Coordinates of C-alpha atoms in Angstrom, one line a residue:
Chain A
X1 CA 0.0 0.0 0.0
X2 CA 1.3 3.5 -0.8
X3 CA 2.1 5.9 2.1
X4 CA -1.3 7.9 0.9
X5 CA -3.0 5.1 0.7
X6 CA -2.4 3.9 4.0
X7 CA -3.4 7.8 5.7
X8 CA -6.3 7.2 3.8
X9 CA -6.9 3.9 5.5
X10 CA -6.6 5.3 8.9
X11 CA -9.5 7.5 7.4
X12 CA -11.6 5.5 6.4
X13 CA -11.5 4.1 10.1
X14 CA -12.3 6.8 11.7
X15 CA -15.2 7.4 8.9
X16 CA -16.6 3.5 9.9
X17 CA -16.5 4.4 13.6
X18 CA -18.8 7.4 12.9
X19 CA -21.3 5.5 9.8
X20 CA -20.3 8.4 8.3
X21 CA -18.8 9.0 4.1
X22 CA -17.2 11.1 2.3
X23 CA -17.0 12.8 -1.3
X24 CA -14.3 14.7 -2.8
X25 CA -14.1 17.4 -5.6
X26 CA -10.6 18.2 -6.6
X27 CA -8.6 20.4 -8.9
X28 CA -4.5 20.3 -8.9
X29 CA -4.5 16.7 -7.5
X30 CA -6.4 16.0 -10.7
X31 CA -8.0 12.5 -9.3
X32 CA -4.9 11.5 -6.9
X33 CA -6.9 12.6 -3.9
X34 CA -9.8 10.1 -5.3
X35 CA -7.5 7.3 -5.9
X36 CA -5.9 7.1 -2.2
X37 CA -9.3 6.8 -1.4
X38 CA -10.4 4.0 -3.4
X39 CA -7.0 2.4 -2.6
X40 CA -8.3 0.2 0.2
X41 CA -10.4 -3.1 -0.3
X42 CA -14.0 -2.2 0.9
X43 CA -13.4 1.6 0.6
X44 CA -16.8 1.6 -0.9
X45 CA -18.0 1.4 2.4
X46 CA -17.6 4.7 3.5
X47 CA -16.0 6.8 -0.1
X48 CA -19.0 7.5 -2.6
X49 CA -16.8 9.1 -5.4
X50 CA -15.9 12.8 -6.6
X51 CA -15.9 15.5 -9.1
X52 CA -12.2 16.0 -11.2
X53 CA -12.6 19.7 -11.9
X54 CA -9.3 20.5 -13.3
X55 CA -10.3 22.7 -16.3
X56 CA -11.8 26.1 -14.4
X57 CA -15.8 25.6 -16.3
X58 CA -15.8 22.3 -14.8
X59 CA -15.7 23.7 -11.3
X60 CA -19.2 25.3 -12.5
X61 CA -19.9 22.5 -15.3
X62 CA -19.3 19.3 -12.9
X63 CA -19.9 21.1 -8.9
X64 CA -21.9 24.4 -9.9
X65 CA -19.5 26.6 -8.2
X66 CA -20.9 30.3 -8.7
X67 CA -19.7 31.3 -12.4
X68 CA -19.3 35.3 -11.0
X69 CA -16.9 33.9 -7.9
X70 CA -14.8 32.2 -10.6
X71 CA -14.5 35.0 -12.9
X72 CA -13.8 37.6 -10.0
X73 CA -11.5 35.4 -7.4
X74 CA -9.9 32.9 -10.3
X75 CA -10.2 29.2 -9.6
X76 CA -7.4 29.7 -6.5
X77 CA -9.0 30.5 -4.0
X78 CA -10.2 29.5 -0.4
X79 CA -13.7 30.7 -1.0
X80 CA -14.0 27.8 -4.9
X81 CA -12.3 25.3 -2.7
X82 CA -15.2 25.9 0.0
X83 CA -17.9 25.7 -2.7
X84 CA -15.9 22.5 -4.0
X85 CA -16.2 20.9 -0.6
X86 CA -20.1 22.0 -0.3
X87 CA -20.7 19.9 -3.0
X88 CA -19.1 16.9 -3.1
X89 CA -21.0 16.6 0.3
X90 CA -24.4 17.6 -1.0
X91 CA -24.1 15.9 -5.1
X92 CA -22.9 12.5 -3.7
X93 CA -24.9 12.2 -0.6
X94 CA -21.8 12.2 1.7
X95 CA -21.2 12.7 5.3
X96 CA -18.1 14.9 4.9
X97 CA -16.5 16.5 1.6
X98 CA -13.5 17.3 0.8
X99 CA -12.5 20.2 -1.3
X100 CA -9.2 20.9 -2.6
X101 CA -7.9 23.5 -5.3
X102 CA -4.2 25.4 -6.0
X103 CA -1.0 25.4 -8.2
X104 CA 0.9 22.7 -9.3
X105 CA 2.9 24.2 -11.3
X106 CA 5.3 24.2 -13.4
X107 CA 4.0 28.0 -13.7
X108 CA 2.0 30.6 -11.4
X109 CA -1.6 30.9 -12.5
X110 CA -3.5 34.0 -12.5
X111 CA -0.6 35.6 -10.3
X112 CA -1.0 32.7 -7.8
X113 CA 2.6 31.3 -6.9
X114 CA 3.0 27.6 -7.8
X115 CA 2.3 25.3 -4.0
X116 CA -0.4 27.9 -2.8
X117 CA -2.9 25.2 -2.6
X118 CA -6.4 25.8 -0.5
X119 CA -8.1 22.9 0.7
X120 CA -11.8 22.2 2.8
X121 CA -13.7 19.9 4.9
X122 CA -17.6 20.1 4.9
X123 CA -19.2 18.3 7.2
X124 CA -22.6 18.9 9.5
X125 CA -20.8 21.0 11.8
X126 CA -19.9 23.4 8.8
X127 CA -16.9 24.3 6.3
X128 CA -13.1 24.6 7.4
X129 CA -10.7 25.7 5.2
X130 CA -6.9 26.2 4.8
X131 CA -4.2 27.7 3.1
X132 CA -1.3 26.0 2.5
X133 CA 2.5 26.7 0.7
X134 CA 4.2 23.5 -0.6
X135 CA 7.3 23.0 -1.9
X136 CA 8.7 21.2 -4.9
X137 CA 7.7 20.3 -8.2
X138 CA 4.5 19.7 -10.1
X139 CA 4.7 15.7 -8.8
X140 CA 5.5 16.8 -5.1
X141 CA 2.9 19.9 -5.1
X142 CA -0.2 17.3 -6.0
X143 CA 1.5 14.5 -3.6
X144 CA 1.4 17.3 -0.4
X145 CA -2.2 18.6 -1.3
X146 CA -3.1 15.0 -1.0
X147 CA -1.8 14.6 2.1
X148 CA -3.0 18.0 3.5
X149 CA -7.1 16.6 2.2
X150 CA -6.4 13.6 4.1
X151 CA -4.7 14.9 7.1
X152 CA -7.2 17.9 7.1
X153 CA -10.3 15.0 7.1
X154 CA -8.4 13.1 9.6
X155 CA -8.1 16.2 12.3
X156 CA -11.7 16.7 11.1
X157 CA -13.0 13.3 12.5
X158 CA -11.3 13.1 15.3
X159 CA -9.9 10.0 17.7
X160 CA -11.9 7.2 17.3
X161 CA -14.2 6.2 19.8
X162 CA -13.2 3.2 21.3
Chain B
X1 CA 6.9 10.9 -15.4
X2 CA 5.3 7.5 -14.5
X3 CA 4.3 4.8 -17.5
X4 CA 0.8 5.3 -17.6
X5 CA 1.6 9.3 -17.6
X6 CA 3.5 8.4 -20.2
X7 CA 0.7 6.9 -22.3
X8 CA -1.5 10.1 -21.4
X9 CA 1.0 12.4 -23.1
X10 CA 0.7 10.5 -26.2
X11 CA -2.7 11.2 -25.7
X12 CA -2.7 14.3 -25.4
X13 CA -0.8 15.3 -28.4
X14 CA -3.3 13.6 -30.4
X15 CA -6.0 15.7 -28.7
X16 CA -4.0 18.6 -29.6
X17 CA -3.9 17.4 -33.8
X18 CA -7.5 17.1 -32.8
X19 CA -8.0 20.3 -30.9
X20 CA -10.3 18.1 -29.0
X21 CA -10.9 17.2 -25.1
X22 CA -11.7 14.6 -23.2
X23 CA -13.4 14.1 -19.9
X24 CA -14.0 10.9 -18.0
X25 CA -16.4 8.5 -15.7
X26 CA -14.0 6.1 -13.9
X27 CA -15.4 3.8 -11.3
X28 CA -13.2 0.4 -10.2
X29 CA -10.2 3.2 -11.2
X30 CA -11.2 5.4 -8.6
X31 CA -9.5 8.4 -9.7
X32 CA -6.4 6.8 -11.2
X33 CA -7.3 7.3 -14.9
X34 CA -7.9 11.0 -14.0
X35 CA -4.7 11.1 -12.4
X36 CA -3.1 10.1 -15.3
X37 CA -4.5 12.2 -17.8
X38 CA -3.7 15.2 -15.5
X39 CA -0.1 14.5 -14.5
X40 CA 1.1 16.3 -17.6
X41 CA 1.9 19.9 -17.7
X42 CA -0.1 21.6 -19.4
X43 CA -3.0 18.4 -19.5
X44 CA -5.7 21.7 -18.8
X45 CA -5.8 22.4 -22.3
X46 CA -6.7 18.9 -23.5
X47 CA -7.9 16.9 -20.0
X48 CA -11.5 19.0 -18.9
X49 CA -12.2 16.9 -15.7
X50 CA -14.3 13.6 -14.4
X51 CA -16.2 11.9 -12.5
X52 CA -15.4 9.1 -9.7
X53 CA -18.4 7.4 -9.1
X54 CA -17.0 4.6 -7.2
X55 CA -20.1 3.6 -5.1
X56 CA -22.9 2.3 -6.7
X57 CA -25.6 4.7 -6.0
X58 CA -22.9 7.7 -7.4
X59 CA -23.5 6.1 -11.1
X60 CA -26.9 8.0 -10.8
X61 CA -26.2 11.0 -8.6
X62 CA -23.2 12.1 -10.1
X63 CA -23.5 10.7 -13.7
X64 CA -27.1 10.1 -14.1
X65 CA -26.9 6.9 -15.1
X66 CA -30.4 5.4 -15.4
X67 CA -31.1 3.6 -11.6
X68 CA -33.2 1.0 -13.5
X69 CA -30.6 -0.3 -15.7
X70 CA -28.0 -0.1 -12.5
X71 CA -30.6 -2.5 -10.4
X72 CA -31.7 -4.9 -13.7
X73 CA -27.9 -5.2 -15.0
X74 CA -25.7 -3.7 -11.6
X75 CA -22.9 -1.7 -12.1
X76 CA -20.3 -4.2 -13.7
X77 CA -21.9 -4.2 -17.5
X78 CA -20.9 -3.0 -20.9
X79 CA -23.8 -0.6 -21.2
X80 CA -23.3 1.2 -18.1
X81 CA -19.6 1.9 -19.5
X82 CA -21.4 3.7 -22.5
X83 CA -23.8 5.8 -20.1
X84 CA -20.7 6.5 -18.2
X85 CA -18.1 7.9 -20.9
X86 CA -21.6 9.4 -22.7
X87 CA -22.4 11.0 -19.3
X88 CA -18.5 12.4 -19.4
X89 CA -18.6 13.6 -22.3
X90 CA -22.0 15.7 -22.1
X91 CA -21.5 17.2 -18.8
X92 CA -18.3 18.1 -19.0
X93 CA -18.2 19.5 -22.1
X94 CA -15.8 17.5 -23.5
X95 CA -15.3 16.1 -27.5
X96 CA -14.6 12.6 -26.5
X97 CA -15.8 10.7 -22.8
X98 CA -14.1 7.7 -21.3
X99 CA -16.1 5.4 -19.4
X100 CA -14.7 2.3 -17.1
X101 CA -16.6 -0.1 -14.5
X102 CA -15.3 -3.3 -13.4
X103 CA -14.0 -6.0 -11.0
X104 CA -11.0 -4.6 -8.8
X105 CA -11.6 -7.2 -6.2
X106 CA -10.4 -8.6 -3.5
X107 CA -13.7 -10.2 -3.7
X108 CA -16.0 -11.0 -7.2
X109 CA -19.1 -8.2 -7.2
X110 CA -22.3 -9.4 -8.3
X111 CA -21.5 -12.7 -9.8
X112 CA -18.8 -10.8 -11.5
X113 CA -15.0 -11.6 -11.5
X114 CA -11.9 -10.3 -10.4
X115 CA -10.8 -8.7 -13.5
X116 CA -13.7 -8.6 -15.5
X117 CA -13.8 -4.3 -17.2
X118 CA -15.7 -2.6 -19.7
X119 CA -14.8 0.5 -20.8
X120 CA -16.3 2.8 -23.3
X121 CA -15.1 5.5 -25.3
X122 CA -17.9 8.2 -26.7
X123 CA -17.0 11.1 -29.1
X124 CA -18.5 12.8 -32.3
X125 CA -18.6 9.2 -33.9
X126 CA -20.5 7.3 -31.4
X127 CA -19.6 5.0 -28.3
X128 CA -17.3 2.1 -28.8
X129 CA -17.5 -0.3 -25.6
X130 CA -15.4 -3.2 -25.4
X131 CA -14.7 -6.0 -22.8
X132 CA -11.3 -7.1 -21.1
X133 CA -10.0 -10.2 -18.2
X134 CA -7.6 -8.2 -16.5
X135 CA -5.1 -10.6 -14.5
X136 CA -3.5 -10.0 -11.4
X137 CA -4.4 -8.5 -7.3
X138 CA -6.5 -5.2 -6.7
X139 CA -3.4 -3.1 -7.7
X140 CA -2.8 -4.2 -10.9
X141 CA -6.4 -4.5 -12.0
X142 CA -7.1 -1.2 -11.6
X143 CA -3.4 -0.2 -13.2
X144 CA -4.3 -2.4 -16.5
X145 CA -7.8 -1.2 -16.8
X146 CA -6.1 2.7 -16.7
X147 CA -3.7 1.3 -19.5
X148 CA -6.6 -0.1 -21.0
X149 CA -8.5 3.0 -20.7
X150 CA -5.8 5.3 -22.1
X151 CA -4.9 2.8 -25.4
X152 CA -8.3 2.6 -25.9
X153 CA -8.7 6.7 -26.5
X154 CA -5.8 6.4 -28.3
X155 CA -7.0 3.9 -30.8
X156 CA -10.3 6.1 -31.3
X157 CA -8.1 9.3 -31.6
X158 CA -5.8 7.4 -34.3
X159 CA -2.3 8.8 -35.4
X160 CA -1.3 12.5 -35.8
X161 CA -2.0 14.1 -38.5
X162 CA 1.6 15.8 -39.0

């Protein structure tokens, strides 16, 4: 199992202990966030799927994110990767949803430096989001925003209970 | 660049001849196929986004795939691969959609085996679906049916044009 893969795992364990699932809509990470996810035997269990919005009109195409925020803010922004959490929770039916959106470079985008990365939990306690600034290369920017989703779930959902 | 990232950049340059794009409904793949076809630099211009719809019940909510044919035929069948890489393609916005459901195991689904993938490919031509044993564990199923995934755009595409 890959090092993601096995966070993941510890996620889905605390997601079992509470019945609850999750949902994802990601941008930079292009599908790696989905795929630690779905890395586990049973992950079905407690991850229903996600959105891949990588080109900006699929962030309004594929998770309706407000047209007018993504013309005004740009696609990098903690306020998208919010609306991105919102709804993977809400289209897939999930518990929790993840939201995740940045750089990955090999250039700045819209004046955004490349490993500015925002990422958000929703959940029925309400939306937290954080900034981030990774280091390294395309390959190491979408590896860390990976890691930030699934240790931002995991701090999200707590110990388990027992 | 990984193998499989490899095979997307081939793919994409033949988008480019094209100046097509392609979108994607990946379920047993869970994101990897996305991955892929994003890992690229520079994949925005060709790769618009997907879908993961990796539990059942996502097939509809996310991709609209028709509940009744889900229940009469479950999700493991050629012509949900054709709803999936049709669904792709339409909401997404996208000139050609990749659909993929199968087998990843540990365990056979529905009657189904280990291994057992259809995958569709729908563009301006119609929707091609075709069937493939994938050997090996959970890993490598869902690494073959990406390759699978990937050679079978490329076929559609065909060679450059220059």
């Amino acid at each position: 199992m890959s090092e993601l893969g096995a966070l993941a795992a510890q996620v889905h364990a605390l997601l079992r202990e509470l019945d609850a699932t999750v949902a994802v809509a990601e941008s930079l990470t292009g599908g790696l966030l989905c795929a630690a996810l779905t890395e586990t035997p049973g992950a079905s269990r407690t991850m229903r799927g996600g959105l891949v919005v990588y080109a900006t009109e699929t962030k309004h195409l594929l998770a309706g994110v407000d047209p007018d925020l993504l013309a005004q803010r740009g696609p990098v922004d903690p306020r998208v990767a919010a609306a991105l959490a919102e709804a993977a929770r809400r289209r897939a039916g999930a518990t929790f949803g993840v939201g995740v959106t940045g750089v990955a470079g090999p250039e700045p985008q819209d004046g955004k430096p490349v490993g500015l990365v925002y990422a958000a939990c929703a959940g029925p306690g309400g939306t937290d989001v954080r900034e981030y600034r990774l280091a390294g290369d395309r390959g190491a920017v979408r590896s860390a925003a990976v890691r930030a989703c699934l240790e931002l779930l995991r701090s999200t959902l707590g110990p388990p209970t027992v």
